[in-house]
Amino acid sequence: AMPSASSAVPTRPKPAPTVHAPEPIEGTPYAVPARAIDSFNFDQWMSSGSHARLRSFVISLAESVAGIPLSAAPVKLPSVVSGLISLLDALEAHIADVPPVHQQMRYGNTAFRQWHAWLDEYLRSGALVSHGVLPEALASAAGELNPYLLDSFGNAWRIDYGTGHELAFVCFVYCLARLKLVSVPPPSPGAPPPSKPAGGVTAAAEDAAAAPQAAELIPPVALDGADDRPAIVLRAFTRYVRVMRALQKTYLLEPAGSHGVWGLDDYCFLPFLFGASQYAVPPAAARGATAAAAVGGRGDGAPEEGVAVEGGSGTPSAQLLLMQVPPPSVVLDERKRDELARENLYLESISFVCSVKGPRIAEHSPMLNDIAAVGGWALIASGLLRMYDAEVLGKLPVVQHLVFGTLLPWEPGIPAGAASSGAYAAAPAGAGSHAAQ
């Protein structure tokens, strides 16, 4: 007998648009951030001021480390950066208190859920204030910041980690900048425009390529001419990367959304972009070549081959720094690569990948192998930025997990130049914690 219409398998209901509903934190100007991006409004995200500001923030951080080796990372740190490093130290130390459990599954050790639950409780108990990331006057902002930092350390249910979680850490630092706790000047006017996402989107998203660039994208938050970007990248971000690697190795986290051998890396992206940017010294730096000659150059006003000279506000104490800049093909020379990895995030990241997967980079990481043939580091850095546009900021499965509140507002379809500055919560007078330690 034919089944009746009433006994037919019901069809799956069509998905409904996400309703962005951040929960106000009573008695404060802040809110618990909530998700907003889905397939219905993804094109609005791509043309929004929120997208443009995050992209500009990443570019600004990358530009700031040009010519600065890891050994020249700032020593005198803003108190907020010192506090963040202290917090990251505590998070790594607690890994030893939650050993992996014995299980049949090779990947995704369930003990990670216990560590992640502890992190959630630790942040709720006031860790941002106790470690000095937030001053007491801004303690009420913790309710908005905690979700970004919690999401920075992977997904407890799926026991995985990927570029979306790395992006959450960027959002966390961005919120610190919006609170005027760290100084992050806008990127240079020559920042490249966004590239189109793979597969294309609607005309509204394509308008993002014509959006105002550079200084319009981030309202300036520089404090008294200070620049905390090198400290953020070379001290705080590198410490975050080490904590994540410890978590990956201890709990065997699954890579979230990995492209396998055809991806840049199973877990992260920004160490490669920041590392390539370290070697991508801008042409203006060559004007300091006479200083290079004074410390061992050829004496004819030009720098020695392979020596980068940098001496702008992006360097620690604005001092001239000399850094050996090898050709990109150095990644194929295991000995030289590992030797230079102590000074450069790109090479250090490749050395870490090879320590896990084996020395033959062409077999397990063909994309990194192919990049070694690119003509220069500036080309690599710009190419990685375009890739970040397409594979992270322009990829729905990644950004659909982003949350938006008052510090990082959801402004669908509002260009950066038209975004209301009133959407950002301002730090109370005197609340900034920029004093160096």
CSV table of C-alpha atoms in Angstrom, one decimal:
chain,number,residue,atom,x,y,z
A,1,ALA,CA,0.0,0.0,0.0
A,2,MET,CA,1.1,3.5,-0.7
A,3,PRO,CA,2.0,5.5,2.4
A,4,SER,CA,-0.5,8.2,3.2
A,5,ALA,CA,0.4,11.9,3.0
A,6,SER,CA,0.2,12.0,6.8
A,7,SER,CA,2.9,9.3,7.2
A,8,ALA,CA,5.4,11.0,4.8
A,9,VAL,CA,8.8,12.0,6.2
A,10,PRO,CA,8.5,15.6,7.3
A,11,THR,CA,10.7,18.1,5.4
A,12,ARG,CA,13.4,19.9,7.2
A,13,PRO,CA,12.3,23.4,8.1
A,14,LYS,CA,14.1,26.2,6.2
A,15,PRO,CA,16.7,28.0,8.3
A,16,ALA,CA,15.7,31.4,9.7
A,17,PRO,CA,17.9,34.5,9.7
A,18,THR,CA,20.0,35.0,12.8
A,19,VAL,CA,18.6,37.6,15.2
A,20,HIS,CA,21.4,39.6,16.7
A,21,ALA,CA,20.5,40.1,20.3
A,22,PRO,CA,23.4,41.0,22.6
A,23,GLU,CA,22.4,40.9,26.2
A,24,PRO,CA,22.9,44.3,28.0
A,25,ILE,CA,25.0,44.0,31.1
A,26,GLU,CA,22.8,45.8,33.7
A,27,GLY,CA,24.2,49.1,35.0
A,28,THR,CA,27.0,49.3,32.4
A,29,PRO,CA,27.3,50.5,28.8
A,30,TYR,CA,28.4,47.0,27.7
A,31,ALA,CA,26.6,43.9,26.5
A,32,VAL,CA,27.3,40.1,26.3
A,33,PRO,CA,28.1,39.8,22.5
A,34,ALA,CA,26.0,37.6,20.3
A,35,ARG,CA,26.3,36.0,16.9
A,36,ALA,CA,24.9,37.9,13.9
A,37,ILE,CA,26.3,36.6,10.6
A,38,ASP,CA,24.6,33.9,8.5
A,39,SER,CA,24.0,33.1,4.9
A,40,PHE,CA,21.2,35.7,4.8
A,41,ASN,CA,23.4,38.6,5.6
A,42,PHE,CA,26.9,37.5,4.7
A,43,ASP,CA,27.1,40.1,1.9
A,44,GLN,CA,26.2,42.8,4.4
A,45,TRP,CA,29.0,41.7,6.6
A,46,MET,CA,31.5,41.9,3.7
A,47,SER,CA,30.6,45.5,3.1
A,48,SER,CA,30.2,46.6,6.7
A,49,GLY,CA,32.3,48.9,8.8
A,50,SER,CA,32.8,46.0,11.3
A,51,HIS,CA,34.6,43.9,8.6
A,52,ALA,CA,36.6,46.9,7.4
A,53,ARG,CA,37.8,47.7,10.9
A,54,LEU,CA,38.9,44.2,11.7
A,55,ARG,CA,40.8,43.9,8.4
A,56,SER,CA,42.4,47.3,9.0
A,57,PHE,CA,43.4,46.2,12.5
A,58,VAL,CA,45.1,43.1,11.2
A,59,ILE,CA,47.0,45.1,8.6
A,60,SER,CA,48.1,47.7,11.2
A,61,LEU,CA,49.5,44.9,13.4
A,62,ALA,CA,51.3,43.3,10.5
A,63,GLU,CA,52.8,46.6,9.3
A,64,SER,CA,54.1,47.4,12.8
A,65,VAL,CA,56.6,44.6,12.9
A,66,ALA,CA,58.4,45.2,9.6
A,67,GLY,CA,62.1,45.0,10.2
A,68,ILE,CA,61.8,43.9,13.9
A,69,PRO,CA,63.3,40.5,14.8
A,70,LEU,CA,61.8,38.5,17.7
A,71,SER,CA,64.9,39.2,19.8
A,72,ALA,CA,64.1,42.9,19.5
A,73,ALA,CA,60.6,42.6,20.9
A,74,PRO,CA,59.8,45.4,23.3
A,75,VAL,CA,60.9,44.8,26.9
A,76,LYS,CA,59.2,47.7,28.5
A,77,LEU,CA,55.6,46.8,28.1
A,78,PRO,CA,52.2,48.5,28.6
A,79,SER,CA,50.6,47.3,31.8
A,80,VAL,CA,47.8,45.7,29.8
A,81,VAL,CA,50.1,43.7,27.7
A,82,SER,CA,52.0,42.6,30.7
A,83,GLY,CA,48.7,41.6,32.3
A,84,LEU,CA,47.7,39.6,29.3
A,85,ILE,CA,51.0,37.7,29.2
A,86,SER,CA,50.5,37.0,32.9
A,87,LEU,CA,47.1,35.6,32.2
A,88,LEU,CA,48.4,33.5,29.3
A,89,ASP,CA,51.1,32.1,31.6
A,90,ALA,CA,48.4,31.0,34.1
A,91,LEU,CA,46.4,29.3,31.3
A,92,GLU,CA,49.3,27.3,30.1
A,93,ALA,CA,50.3,26.4,33.7
A,94,HIS,CA,46.8,24.9,34.3
A,95,ILE,CA,47.3,22.4,31.4
A,96,ALA,CA,49.5,20.4,33.7
A,97,ASP,CA,46.6,20.2,36.2
A,98,VAL,CA,44.3,18.6,33.6
A,99,PRO,CA,46.2,15.7,32.1
A,100,PRO,CA,44.8,13.9,29.0
A,101,VAL,CA,42.6,10.9,29.7
A,102,HIS,CA,43.2,7.5,28.2
A,103,GLN,CA,40.7,6.9,25.4
A,104,GLN,CA,40.4,4.9,22.2
A,105,MET,CA,40.0,8.0,20.0
A,106,ARG,CA,43.3,9.2,18.6
A,107,TYR,CA,42.3,12.9,18.3
A,108,GLY,CA,40.2,15.1,20.4
A,109,ASN,CA,41.1,14.2,24.0
A,110,THR,CA,38.0,14.8,26.1
A,111,ALA,CA,40.1,16.2,29.0
A,112,PHE,CA,40.2,19.4,26.9
A,113,ARG,CA,36.5,20.0,27.9
A,114,GLN,CA,37.5,20.1,31.5
A,115,TRP,CA,40.3,22.6,30.9
A,116,HIS,CA,38.0,24.7,28.8
A,117,ALA,CA,35.3,24.7,31.5
A,118,TRP,CA,37.9,25.8,34.0
A,119,LEU,CA,38.9,28.7,31.7
A,120,ASP,CA,35.3,29.8,31.5
A,121,GLU,CA,35.0,29.8,35.3
A,122,TYR,CA,38.4,31.5,35.7
A,123,LEU,CA,37.3,34.3,33.4
A,124,ARG,CA,34.0,34.7,35.1
A,125,SER,CA,35.7,35.0,38.5
A,126,GLY,CA,37.5,38.1,37.4
A,127,ALA,CA,40.8,37.0,35.8
A,128,LEU,CA,41.0,39.9,33.5
A,129,VAL,CA,41.0,42.3,36.4
A,130,SER,CA,43.2,40.2,38.7
A,131,HIS,CA,45.9,39.8,36.1
A,132,GLY,CA,45.8,43.5,35.2
A,133,VAL,CA,44.3,43.2,31.7
A,134,LEU,CA,41.4,45.4,32.8
A,135,PRO,CA,41.7,48.2,35.4
A,136,GLU,CA,39.2,48.1,38.3
A,137,ALA,CA,37.4,51.1,36.7
A,138,LEU,CA,36.6,48.9,33.7
A,139,ALA,CA,35.8,45.7,35.5
A,140,SER,CA,32.3,45.8,34.1
A,141,ALA,CA,33.6,45.4,30.6
A,142,ALA,CA,34.8,41.9,31.4
A,143,GLY,CA,31.3,40.5,30.6
A,144,GLU,CA,31.7,41.7,27.0
A,145,LEU,CA,35.4,40.7,26.7
A,146,ASN,CA,35.3,37.2,28.2
A,147,PRO,CA,33.4,35.5,25.3
A,148,TYR,CA,36.1,36.6,22.9
A,149,LEU,CA,38.9,35.3,25.0
A,150,LEU,CA,37.1,32.0,25.8
A,151,ASP,CA,36.5,31.4,22.1
A,152,SER,CA,40.1,32.1,21.4
A,153,PHE,CA,41.0,28.7,22.8
A,154,GLY,CA,39.0,26.4,20.6
A,155,ASN,CA,35.6,24.7,20.8
A,156,ALA,CA,35.1,22.5,23.9
A,157,TRP,CA,32.3,20.5,22.3
A,158,ARG,CA,34.0,19.7,19.0
A,159,ILE,CA,37.5,19.7,20.7
A,160,ASP,CA,38.9,21.6,17.7
A,161,TYR,CA,40.8,24.8,16.9
A,162,GLY,CA,41.1,26.9,13.8
A,163,THR,CA,41.5,30.3,12.2
A,164,GLY,CA,38.1,31.4,13.5
A,165,HIS,CA,39.3,31.0,17.1
A,166,GLU,CA,42.5,32.8,16.2
A,167,LEU,CA,40.3,35.6,14.9
A,168,ALA,CA,38.5,35.7,18.2
A,169,PHE,CA,41.8,36.6,19.9
A,170,VAL,CA,42.2,39.4,17.4
A,171,CYS,CA,38.7,40.7,18.3
A,172,PHE,CA,39.7,40.5,22.0
A,173,VAL,CA,42.7,42.7,21.4
A,174,TYR,CA,40.7,45.0,19.2
A,175,CYS,CA,38.3,45.5,22.0
A,176,LEU,CA,41.2,46.5,24.3
A,177,ALA,CA,42.1,49.1,21.7
A,178,ARG,CA,38.6,50.4,21.6
A,179,LEU,CA,38.7,50.8,25.4
A,180,LYS,CA,41.9,52.8,24.9
A,181,LEU,CA,43.9,50.4,27.0
A,182,VAL,CA,46.5,49.8,24.2
A,183,SER,CA,47.6,52.2,21.4
A,184,VAL,CA,47.0,50.9,17.9
A,185,PRO,CA,47.5,53.6,15.2
A,186,PRO,CA,45.7,53.0,11.8
A,187,PRO,CA,47.7,51.3,9.0
A,188,SER,CA,49.5,53.3,6.3
A,189,PRO,CA,47.4,54.9,3.5
A,190,GLY,CA,48.8,52.4,1.0
A,191,ALA,CA,47.0,49.4,2.5
A,192,PRO,CA,45.7,47.1,-0.2
A,193,PRO,CA,42.0,46.9,-0.8
A,194,PRO,CA,40.1,43.7,0.1
A,195,SER,CA,40.0,40.9,-2.3
A,196,LYS,CA,36.8,39.2,-3.4
A,197,PRO,CA,35.9,36.0,-1.5
A,198,ALA,CA,36.3,32.8,-3.4
A,199,GLY,CA,33.2,32.0,-5.4
A,200,GLY,CA,32.0,35.6,-5.4
A,201,VAL,CA,29.1,37.2,-3.5
A,202,THR,CA,26.5,39.8,-4.2
A,203,ALA,CA,27.1,43.3,-5.5
A,204,ALA,CA,26.9,44.7,-1.9
A,205,ALA,CA,29.8,42.6,-0.9
A,206,GLU,CA,31.8,43.6,-3.9
A,207,ASP,CA,31.4,47.2,-2.8
A,208,ALA,CA,33.8,46.4,0.0
A,209,ALA,CA,36.6,46.7,-2.4
A,210,ALA,CA,35.7,50.3,-3.0
A,211,ALA,CA,35.3,51.2,0.7
A,212,PRO,CA,37.5,53.9,2.2
A,213,GLN,CA,40.9,52.5,3.2
A,214,ALA,CA,43.5,53.1,5.9
A,215,ALA,CA,42.8,55.7,8.5
A,216,GLU,CA,39.0,55.8,7.9
A,217,LEU,CA,38.7,52.1,8.9
A,218,ILE,CA,39.8,52.4,12.5
A,219,PRO,CA,39.1,55.6,14.6
A,220,PRO,CA,42.6,56.5,15.8
A,221,VAL,CA,43.3,55.2,19.3
A,222,ALA,CA,47.0,56.2,19.6
A,223,LEU,CA,47.7,57.5,23.1
A,224,ASP,CA,50.2,60.3,23.4
A,225,GLY,CA,52.0,59.2,20.2
A,226,ALA,CA,52.6,55.7,21.7
A,227,ASP,CA,52.5,52.6,19.6
A,228,ASP,CA,51.9,49.3,21.3
A,229,ARG,CA,51.6,47.2,18.2
A,230,PRO,CA,55.1,45.6,18.3
A,231,ALA,CA,54.5,44.6,21.9
A,232,ILE,CA,51.0,43.1,21.0
A,233,VAL,CA,52.4,41.0,18.1
A,234,LEU,CA,55.9,40.0,19.3
A,235,ARG,CA,55.1,39.5,23.0
A,236,ALA,CA,51.4,38.9,23.6
A,237,PHE,CA,50.4,37.2,20.3
A,238,THR,CA,53.5,35.0,20.3
A,239,ARG,CA,52.7,34.0,23.9
A,240,TYR,CA,49.1,33.1,22.8
A,241,VAL,CA,50.5,31.0,20.0
A,242,ARG,CA,52.6,29.0,22.4
A,243,VAL,CA,49.7,28.3,24.7
A,244,MET,CA,47.6,27.1,21.8
A,245,ARG,CA,50.4,24.8,20.6
A,246,ALA,CA,50.6,23.3,24.1
A,247,LEU,CA,46.8,22.7,24.0
A,248,GLN,CA,47.0,21.2,20.5
A,249,LYS,CA,49.8,18.8,21.5
A,250,THR,CA,48.4,17.9,24.9
A,251,TYR,CA,44.8,17.3,23.9
A,252,LEU,CA,45.3,16.5,20.2
A,253,LEU,CA,42.8,19.1,19.1
A,254,GLU,CA,41.2,18.6,15.7
A,255,PRO,CA,41.9,21.3,13.1
A,256,ALA,CA,38.7,23.2,12.5
A,257,GLY,CA,37.9,23.5,8.8
A,258,SER,CA,41.4,22.4,7.6
A,259,HIS,CA,42.1,22.2,3.9
A,260,GLY,CA,44.6,19.3,4.6
A,261,VAL,CA,47.8,19.5,2.6
A,262,TRP,CA,46.4,22.2,0.4
A,263,GLY,CA,46.0,24.7,3.2
A,264,LEU,CA,48.5,27.0,4.7
A,265,ASP,CA,48.4,25.4,8.1
A,266,ASP,CA,46.0,23.1,9.9
A,267,TYR,CA,45.3,25.5,12.8
A,268,CYS,CA,46.5,29.1,12.3
A,269,PHE,CA,47.2,31.8,9.8
A,270,LEU,CA,48.4,35.0,11.4
A,271,PRO,CA,51.9,33.8,12.5
A,272,PHE,CA,52.7,33.4,8.8
A,273,LEU,CA,51.3,36.9,7.9
A,274,PHE,CA,53.1,38.6,10.8
A,275,GLY,CA,56.3,36.7,10.1
A,276,ALA,CA,56.3,37.6,6.4
A,277,SER,CA,55.6,41.2,7.4
A,278,GLN,CA,58.7,41.1,9.6
A,279,TYR,CA,60.8,40.6,6.5
A,280,ALA,CA,58.7,42.8,4.2
A,281,VAL,CA,60.6,46.0,5.1
A,282,PRO,CA,59.0,49.0,3.3
A,283,PRO,CA,61.1,50.8,0.6
A,284,ALA,CA,61.3,53.9,2.8
A,285,ALA,CA,63.4,51.9,5.3
A,286,ALA,CA,66.2,51.8,2.7
A,287,ARG,CA,66.7,55.5,3.3
A,288,GLY,CA,68.4,54.5,6.5
A,289,ALA,CA,71.1,52.8,4.6
A,290,THR,CA,73.8,55.2,5.7
A,291,ALA,CA,73.2,54.0,9.2
A,292,ALA,CA,73.7,50.4,8.0
A,293,ALA,CA,77.0,51.4,6.5
A,294,ALA,CA,78.1,52.9,9.8
A,295,VAL,CA,77.7,49.5,11.5
A,296,GLY,CA,79.2,47.4,8.8
A,297,GLY,CA,77.6,48.2,5.4
A,298,ARG,CA,79.5,48.5,2.2
A,299,GLY,CA,80.3,52.2,2.8
A,300,ASP,CA,78.7,53.4,-0.4
A,301,GLY,CA,75.4,54.5,1.2
A,302,ALA,CA,73.6,51.3,0.3
A,303,PRO,CA,72.8,48.5,2.8
A,304,GLU,CA,74.5,45.1,2.6
A,305,GLU,CA,72.6,42.5,0.6
A,306,GLY,CA,70.1,40.8,2.8
A,307,VAL,CA,70.1,43.5,5.6
A,308,ALA,CA,66.9,45.3,6.4
A,309,VAL,CA,67.1,48.7,8.0
A,310,GLU,CA,64.0,49.9,10.0
A,311,GLY,CA,63.8,53.0,12.1
A,312,GLY,CA,60.3,54.3,12.5
A,313,SER,CA,57.7,54.6,15.2
A,314,GLY,CA,56.8,50.9,14.8
A,315,THR,CA,60.1,49.9,16.3
A,316,PRO,CA,60.8,49.5,20.0
A,317,SER,CA,62.1,52.9,21.3
A,318,ALA,CA,62.2,54.0,17.6
A,319,GLN,CA,65.8,52.8,17.3
A,320,LEU,CA,67.4,51.6,14.1
A,321,LEU,CA,67.4,47.8,13.9
A,322,LEU,CA,69.3,45.5,11.6
A,323,MET,CA,67.9,42.2,10.6
A,324,GLN,CA,69.1,39.6,8.2
A,325,VAL,CA,66.5,39.1,5.5
A,326,PRO,CA,67.0,35.7,3.8
A,327,PRO,CA,65.4,34.9,0.5
A,328,PRO,CA,62.0,33.0,0.8
A,329,SER,CA,63.7,29.8,-0.4
A,330,VAL,CA,65.4,29.6,3.0
A,331,VAL,CA,62.4,27.6,4.2
A,332,LEU,CA,63.7,24.7,2.1
A,333,ASP,CA,67.1,24.7,3.9
A,334,GLU,CA,66.3,23.0,7.2
A,335,ARG,CA,69.5,24.1,9.0
A,336,LYS,CA,69.3,27.8,8.0
A,337,ARG,CA,65.5,27.9,8.5
A,338,ASP,CA,65.7,26.5,12.1
A,339,GLU,CA,68.6,28.9,12.9
A,340,LEU,CA,66.6,32.0,11.7
A,341,ALA,CA,63.4,30.7,13.2
A,342,ARG,CA,64.5,32.3,16.5
A,343,GLU,CA,64.0,35.7,14.9
A,344,ASN,CA,61.1,35.3,12.6
A,345,LEU,CA,57.5,34.1,13.1
A,346,TYR,CA,57.1,32.8,9.6
A,347,LEU,CA,60.2,30.6,9.8
A,348,GLU,CA,59.4,29.6,13.4
A,349,SER,CA,55.9,28.5,12.3
A,350,ILE,CA,57.3,26.4,9.5
A,351,SER,CA,59.9,24.8,11.8
A,352,PHE,CA,57.1,23.9,14.2
A,353,VAL,CA,55.0,22.4,11.4
A,354,CYS,CA,58.0,20.3,10.3
A,355,SER,CA,58.7,19.2,13.9
A,356,VAL,CA,55.2,17.7,14.0
A,357,LYS,CA,54.8,16.4,10.4
A,358,GLY,CA,58.3,15.7,9.4
A,359,PRO,CA,61.2,17.6,7.6
A,360,ARG,CA,59.9,17.2,4.0
A,361,ILE,CA,57.9,20.3,3.6
A,362,ALA,CA,57.0,19.5,0.0
A,363,GLU,CA,55.1,16.3,1.0
A,364,HIS,CA,53.0,17.6,3.9
A,365,SER,CA,52.8,21.4,3.1
A,366,PRO,CA,52.9,21.9,-0.6
A,367,MET,CA,51.5,25.4,-0.3
A,368,LEU,CA,54.3,26.5,2.0
A,369,ASN,CA,56.7,24.8,-0.4
A,370,ASP,CA,55.3,26.7,-3.4
A,371,ILE,CA,55.5,30.1,-1.5
A,372,ALA,CA,59.2,29.5,-1.2
A,373,ALA,CA,59.5,30.3,-4.9
A,374,VAL,CA,57.9,33.7,-4.6
A,375,GLY,CA,60.2,36.6,-5.5
A,376,GLY,CA,60.2,38.5,-2.3
A,377,TRP,CA,58.7,38.9,1.2
A,378,ALA,CA,56.6,41.9,0.3
A,379,LEU,CA,54.9,39.8,-2.3
A,380,ILE,CA,54.4,37.0,0.1
A,381,ALA,CA,52.9,39.3,2.8
A,382,SER,CA,50.5,40.9,0.3
A,383,GLY,CA,49.5,37.5,-1.0
A,384,LEU,CA,48.9,36.2,2.5
A,385,LEU,CA,46.7,39.2,3.2
A,386,ARG,CA,44.6,38.5,0.1
A,387,MET,CA,44.4,34.9,1.3
A,388,TYR,CA,43.3,36.0,4.8
A,389,ASP,CA,40.6,38.1,3.1
A,390,ALA,CA,39.2,35.1,1.2
A,391,GLU,CA,39.8,32.2,3.6
A,392,VAL,CA,39.1,33.9,7.0
A,393,LEU,CA,37.3,37.2,6.9
A,394,GLY,CA,35.5,36.2,3.7
A,395,LYS,CA,34.6,32.7,4.6
A,396,LEU,CA,31.1,32.2,6.1
A,397,PRO,CA,31.9,29.0,8.0
A,398,VAL,CA,34.6,31.0,9.8
A,399,VAL,CA,33.0,34.3,10.5
A,400,GLN,CA,29.5,33.0,11.3
A,401,HIS,CA,30.9,32.3,14.8
A,402,LEU,CA,31.9,35.9,15.4
A,403,VAL,CA,30.0,37.7,18.2
A,404,PHE,CA,29.2,41.4,18.3
A,405,GLY,CA,28.4,43.7,21.2
A,406,THR,CA,29.2,47.4,21.9
A,407,LEU,CA,33.0,47.4,21.4
A,408,LEU,CA,32.8,45.4,18.2
A,409,PRO,CA,29.3,46.4,17.0
A,410,TRP,CA,27.2,44.7,14.3
A,411,GLU,CA,26.8,47.3,11.6
A,412,PRO,CA,25.3,45.4,8.6
A,413,GLY,CA,25.9,47.1,5.4
A,414,ILE,CA,27.2,50.3,7.0
A,415,PRO,CA,30.5,51.4,5.3
A,416,ALA,CA,33.4,52.2,7.6
A,417,GLY,CA,33.3,55.9,7.0
A,418,ALA,CA,29.6,56.1,7.9
A,419,ALA,CA,29.7,54.0,11.0
A,420,SER,CA,28.7,55.8,14.1
A,421,SER,CA,31.5,56.5,16.6
A,422,GLY,CA,28.8,56.4,19.3
A,423,ALA,CA,28.5,52.7,18.8
A,424,TYR,CA,31.7,52.2,20.7
A,425,ALA,CA,31.8,52.2,24.4
A,426,ALA,CA,34.4,54.7,25.7
A,427,ALA,CA,36.6,54.1,28.7
A,428,PRO,CA,35.8,56.3,31.7
A,429,ALA,CA,38.1,59.2,32.2
A,430,GLY,CA,41.4,58.1,33.8
A,431,ALA,CA,40.5,54.5,33.3
A,432,GLY,CA,43.2,53.8,30.7
A,433,SER,CA,46.0,51.5,31.9
A,434,HIS,CA,48.7,52.4,29.5
A,435,ALA,CA,51.5,53.0,32.0
A,436,ALA,CA,54.6,51.1,31.1
A,437,GLN,CA,55.9,48.4,33.4
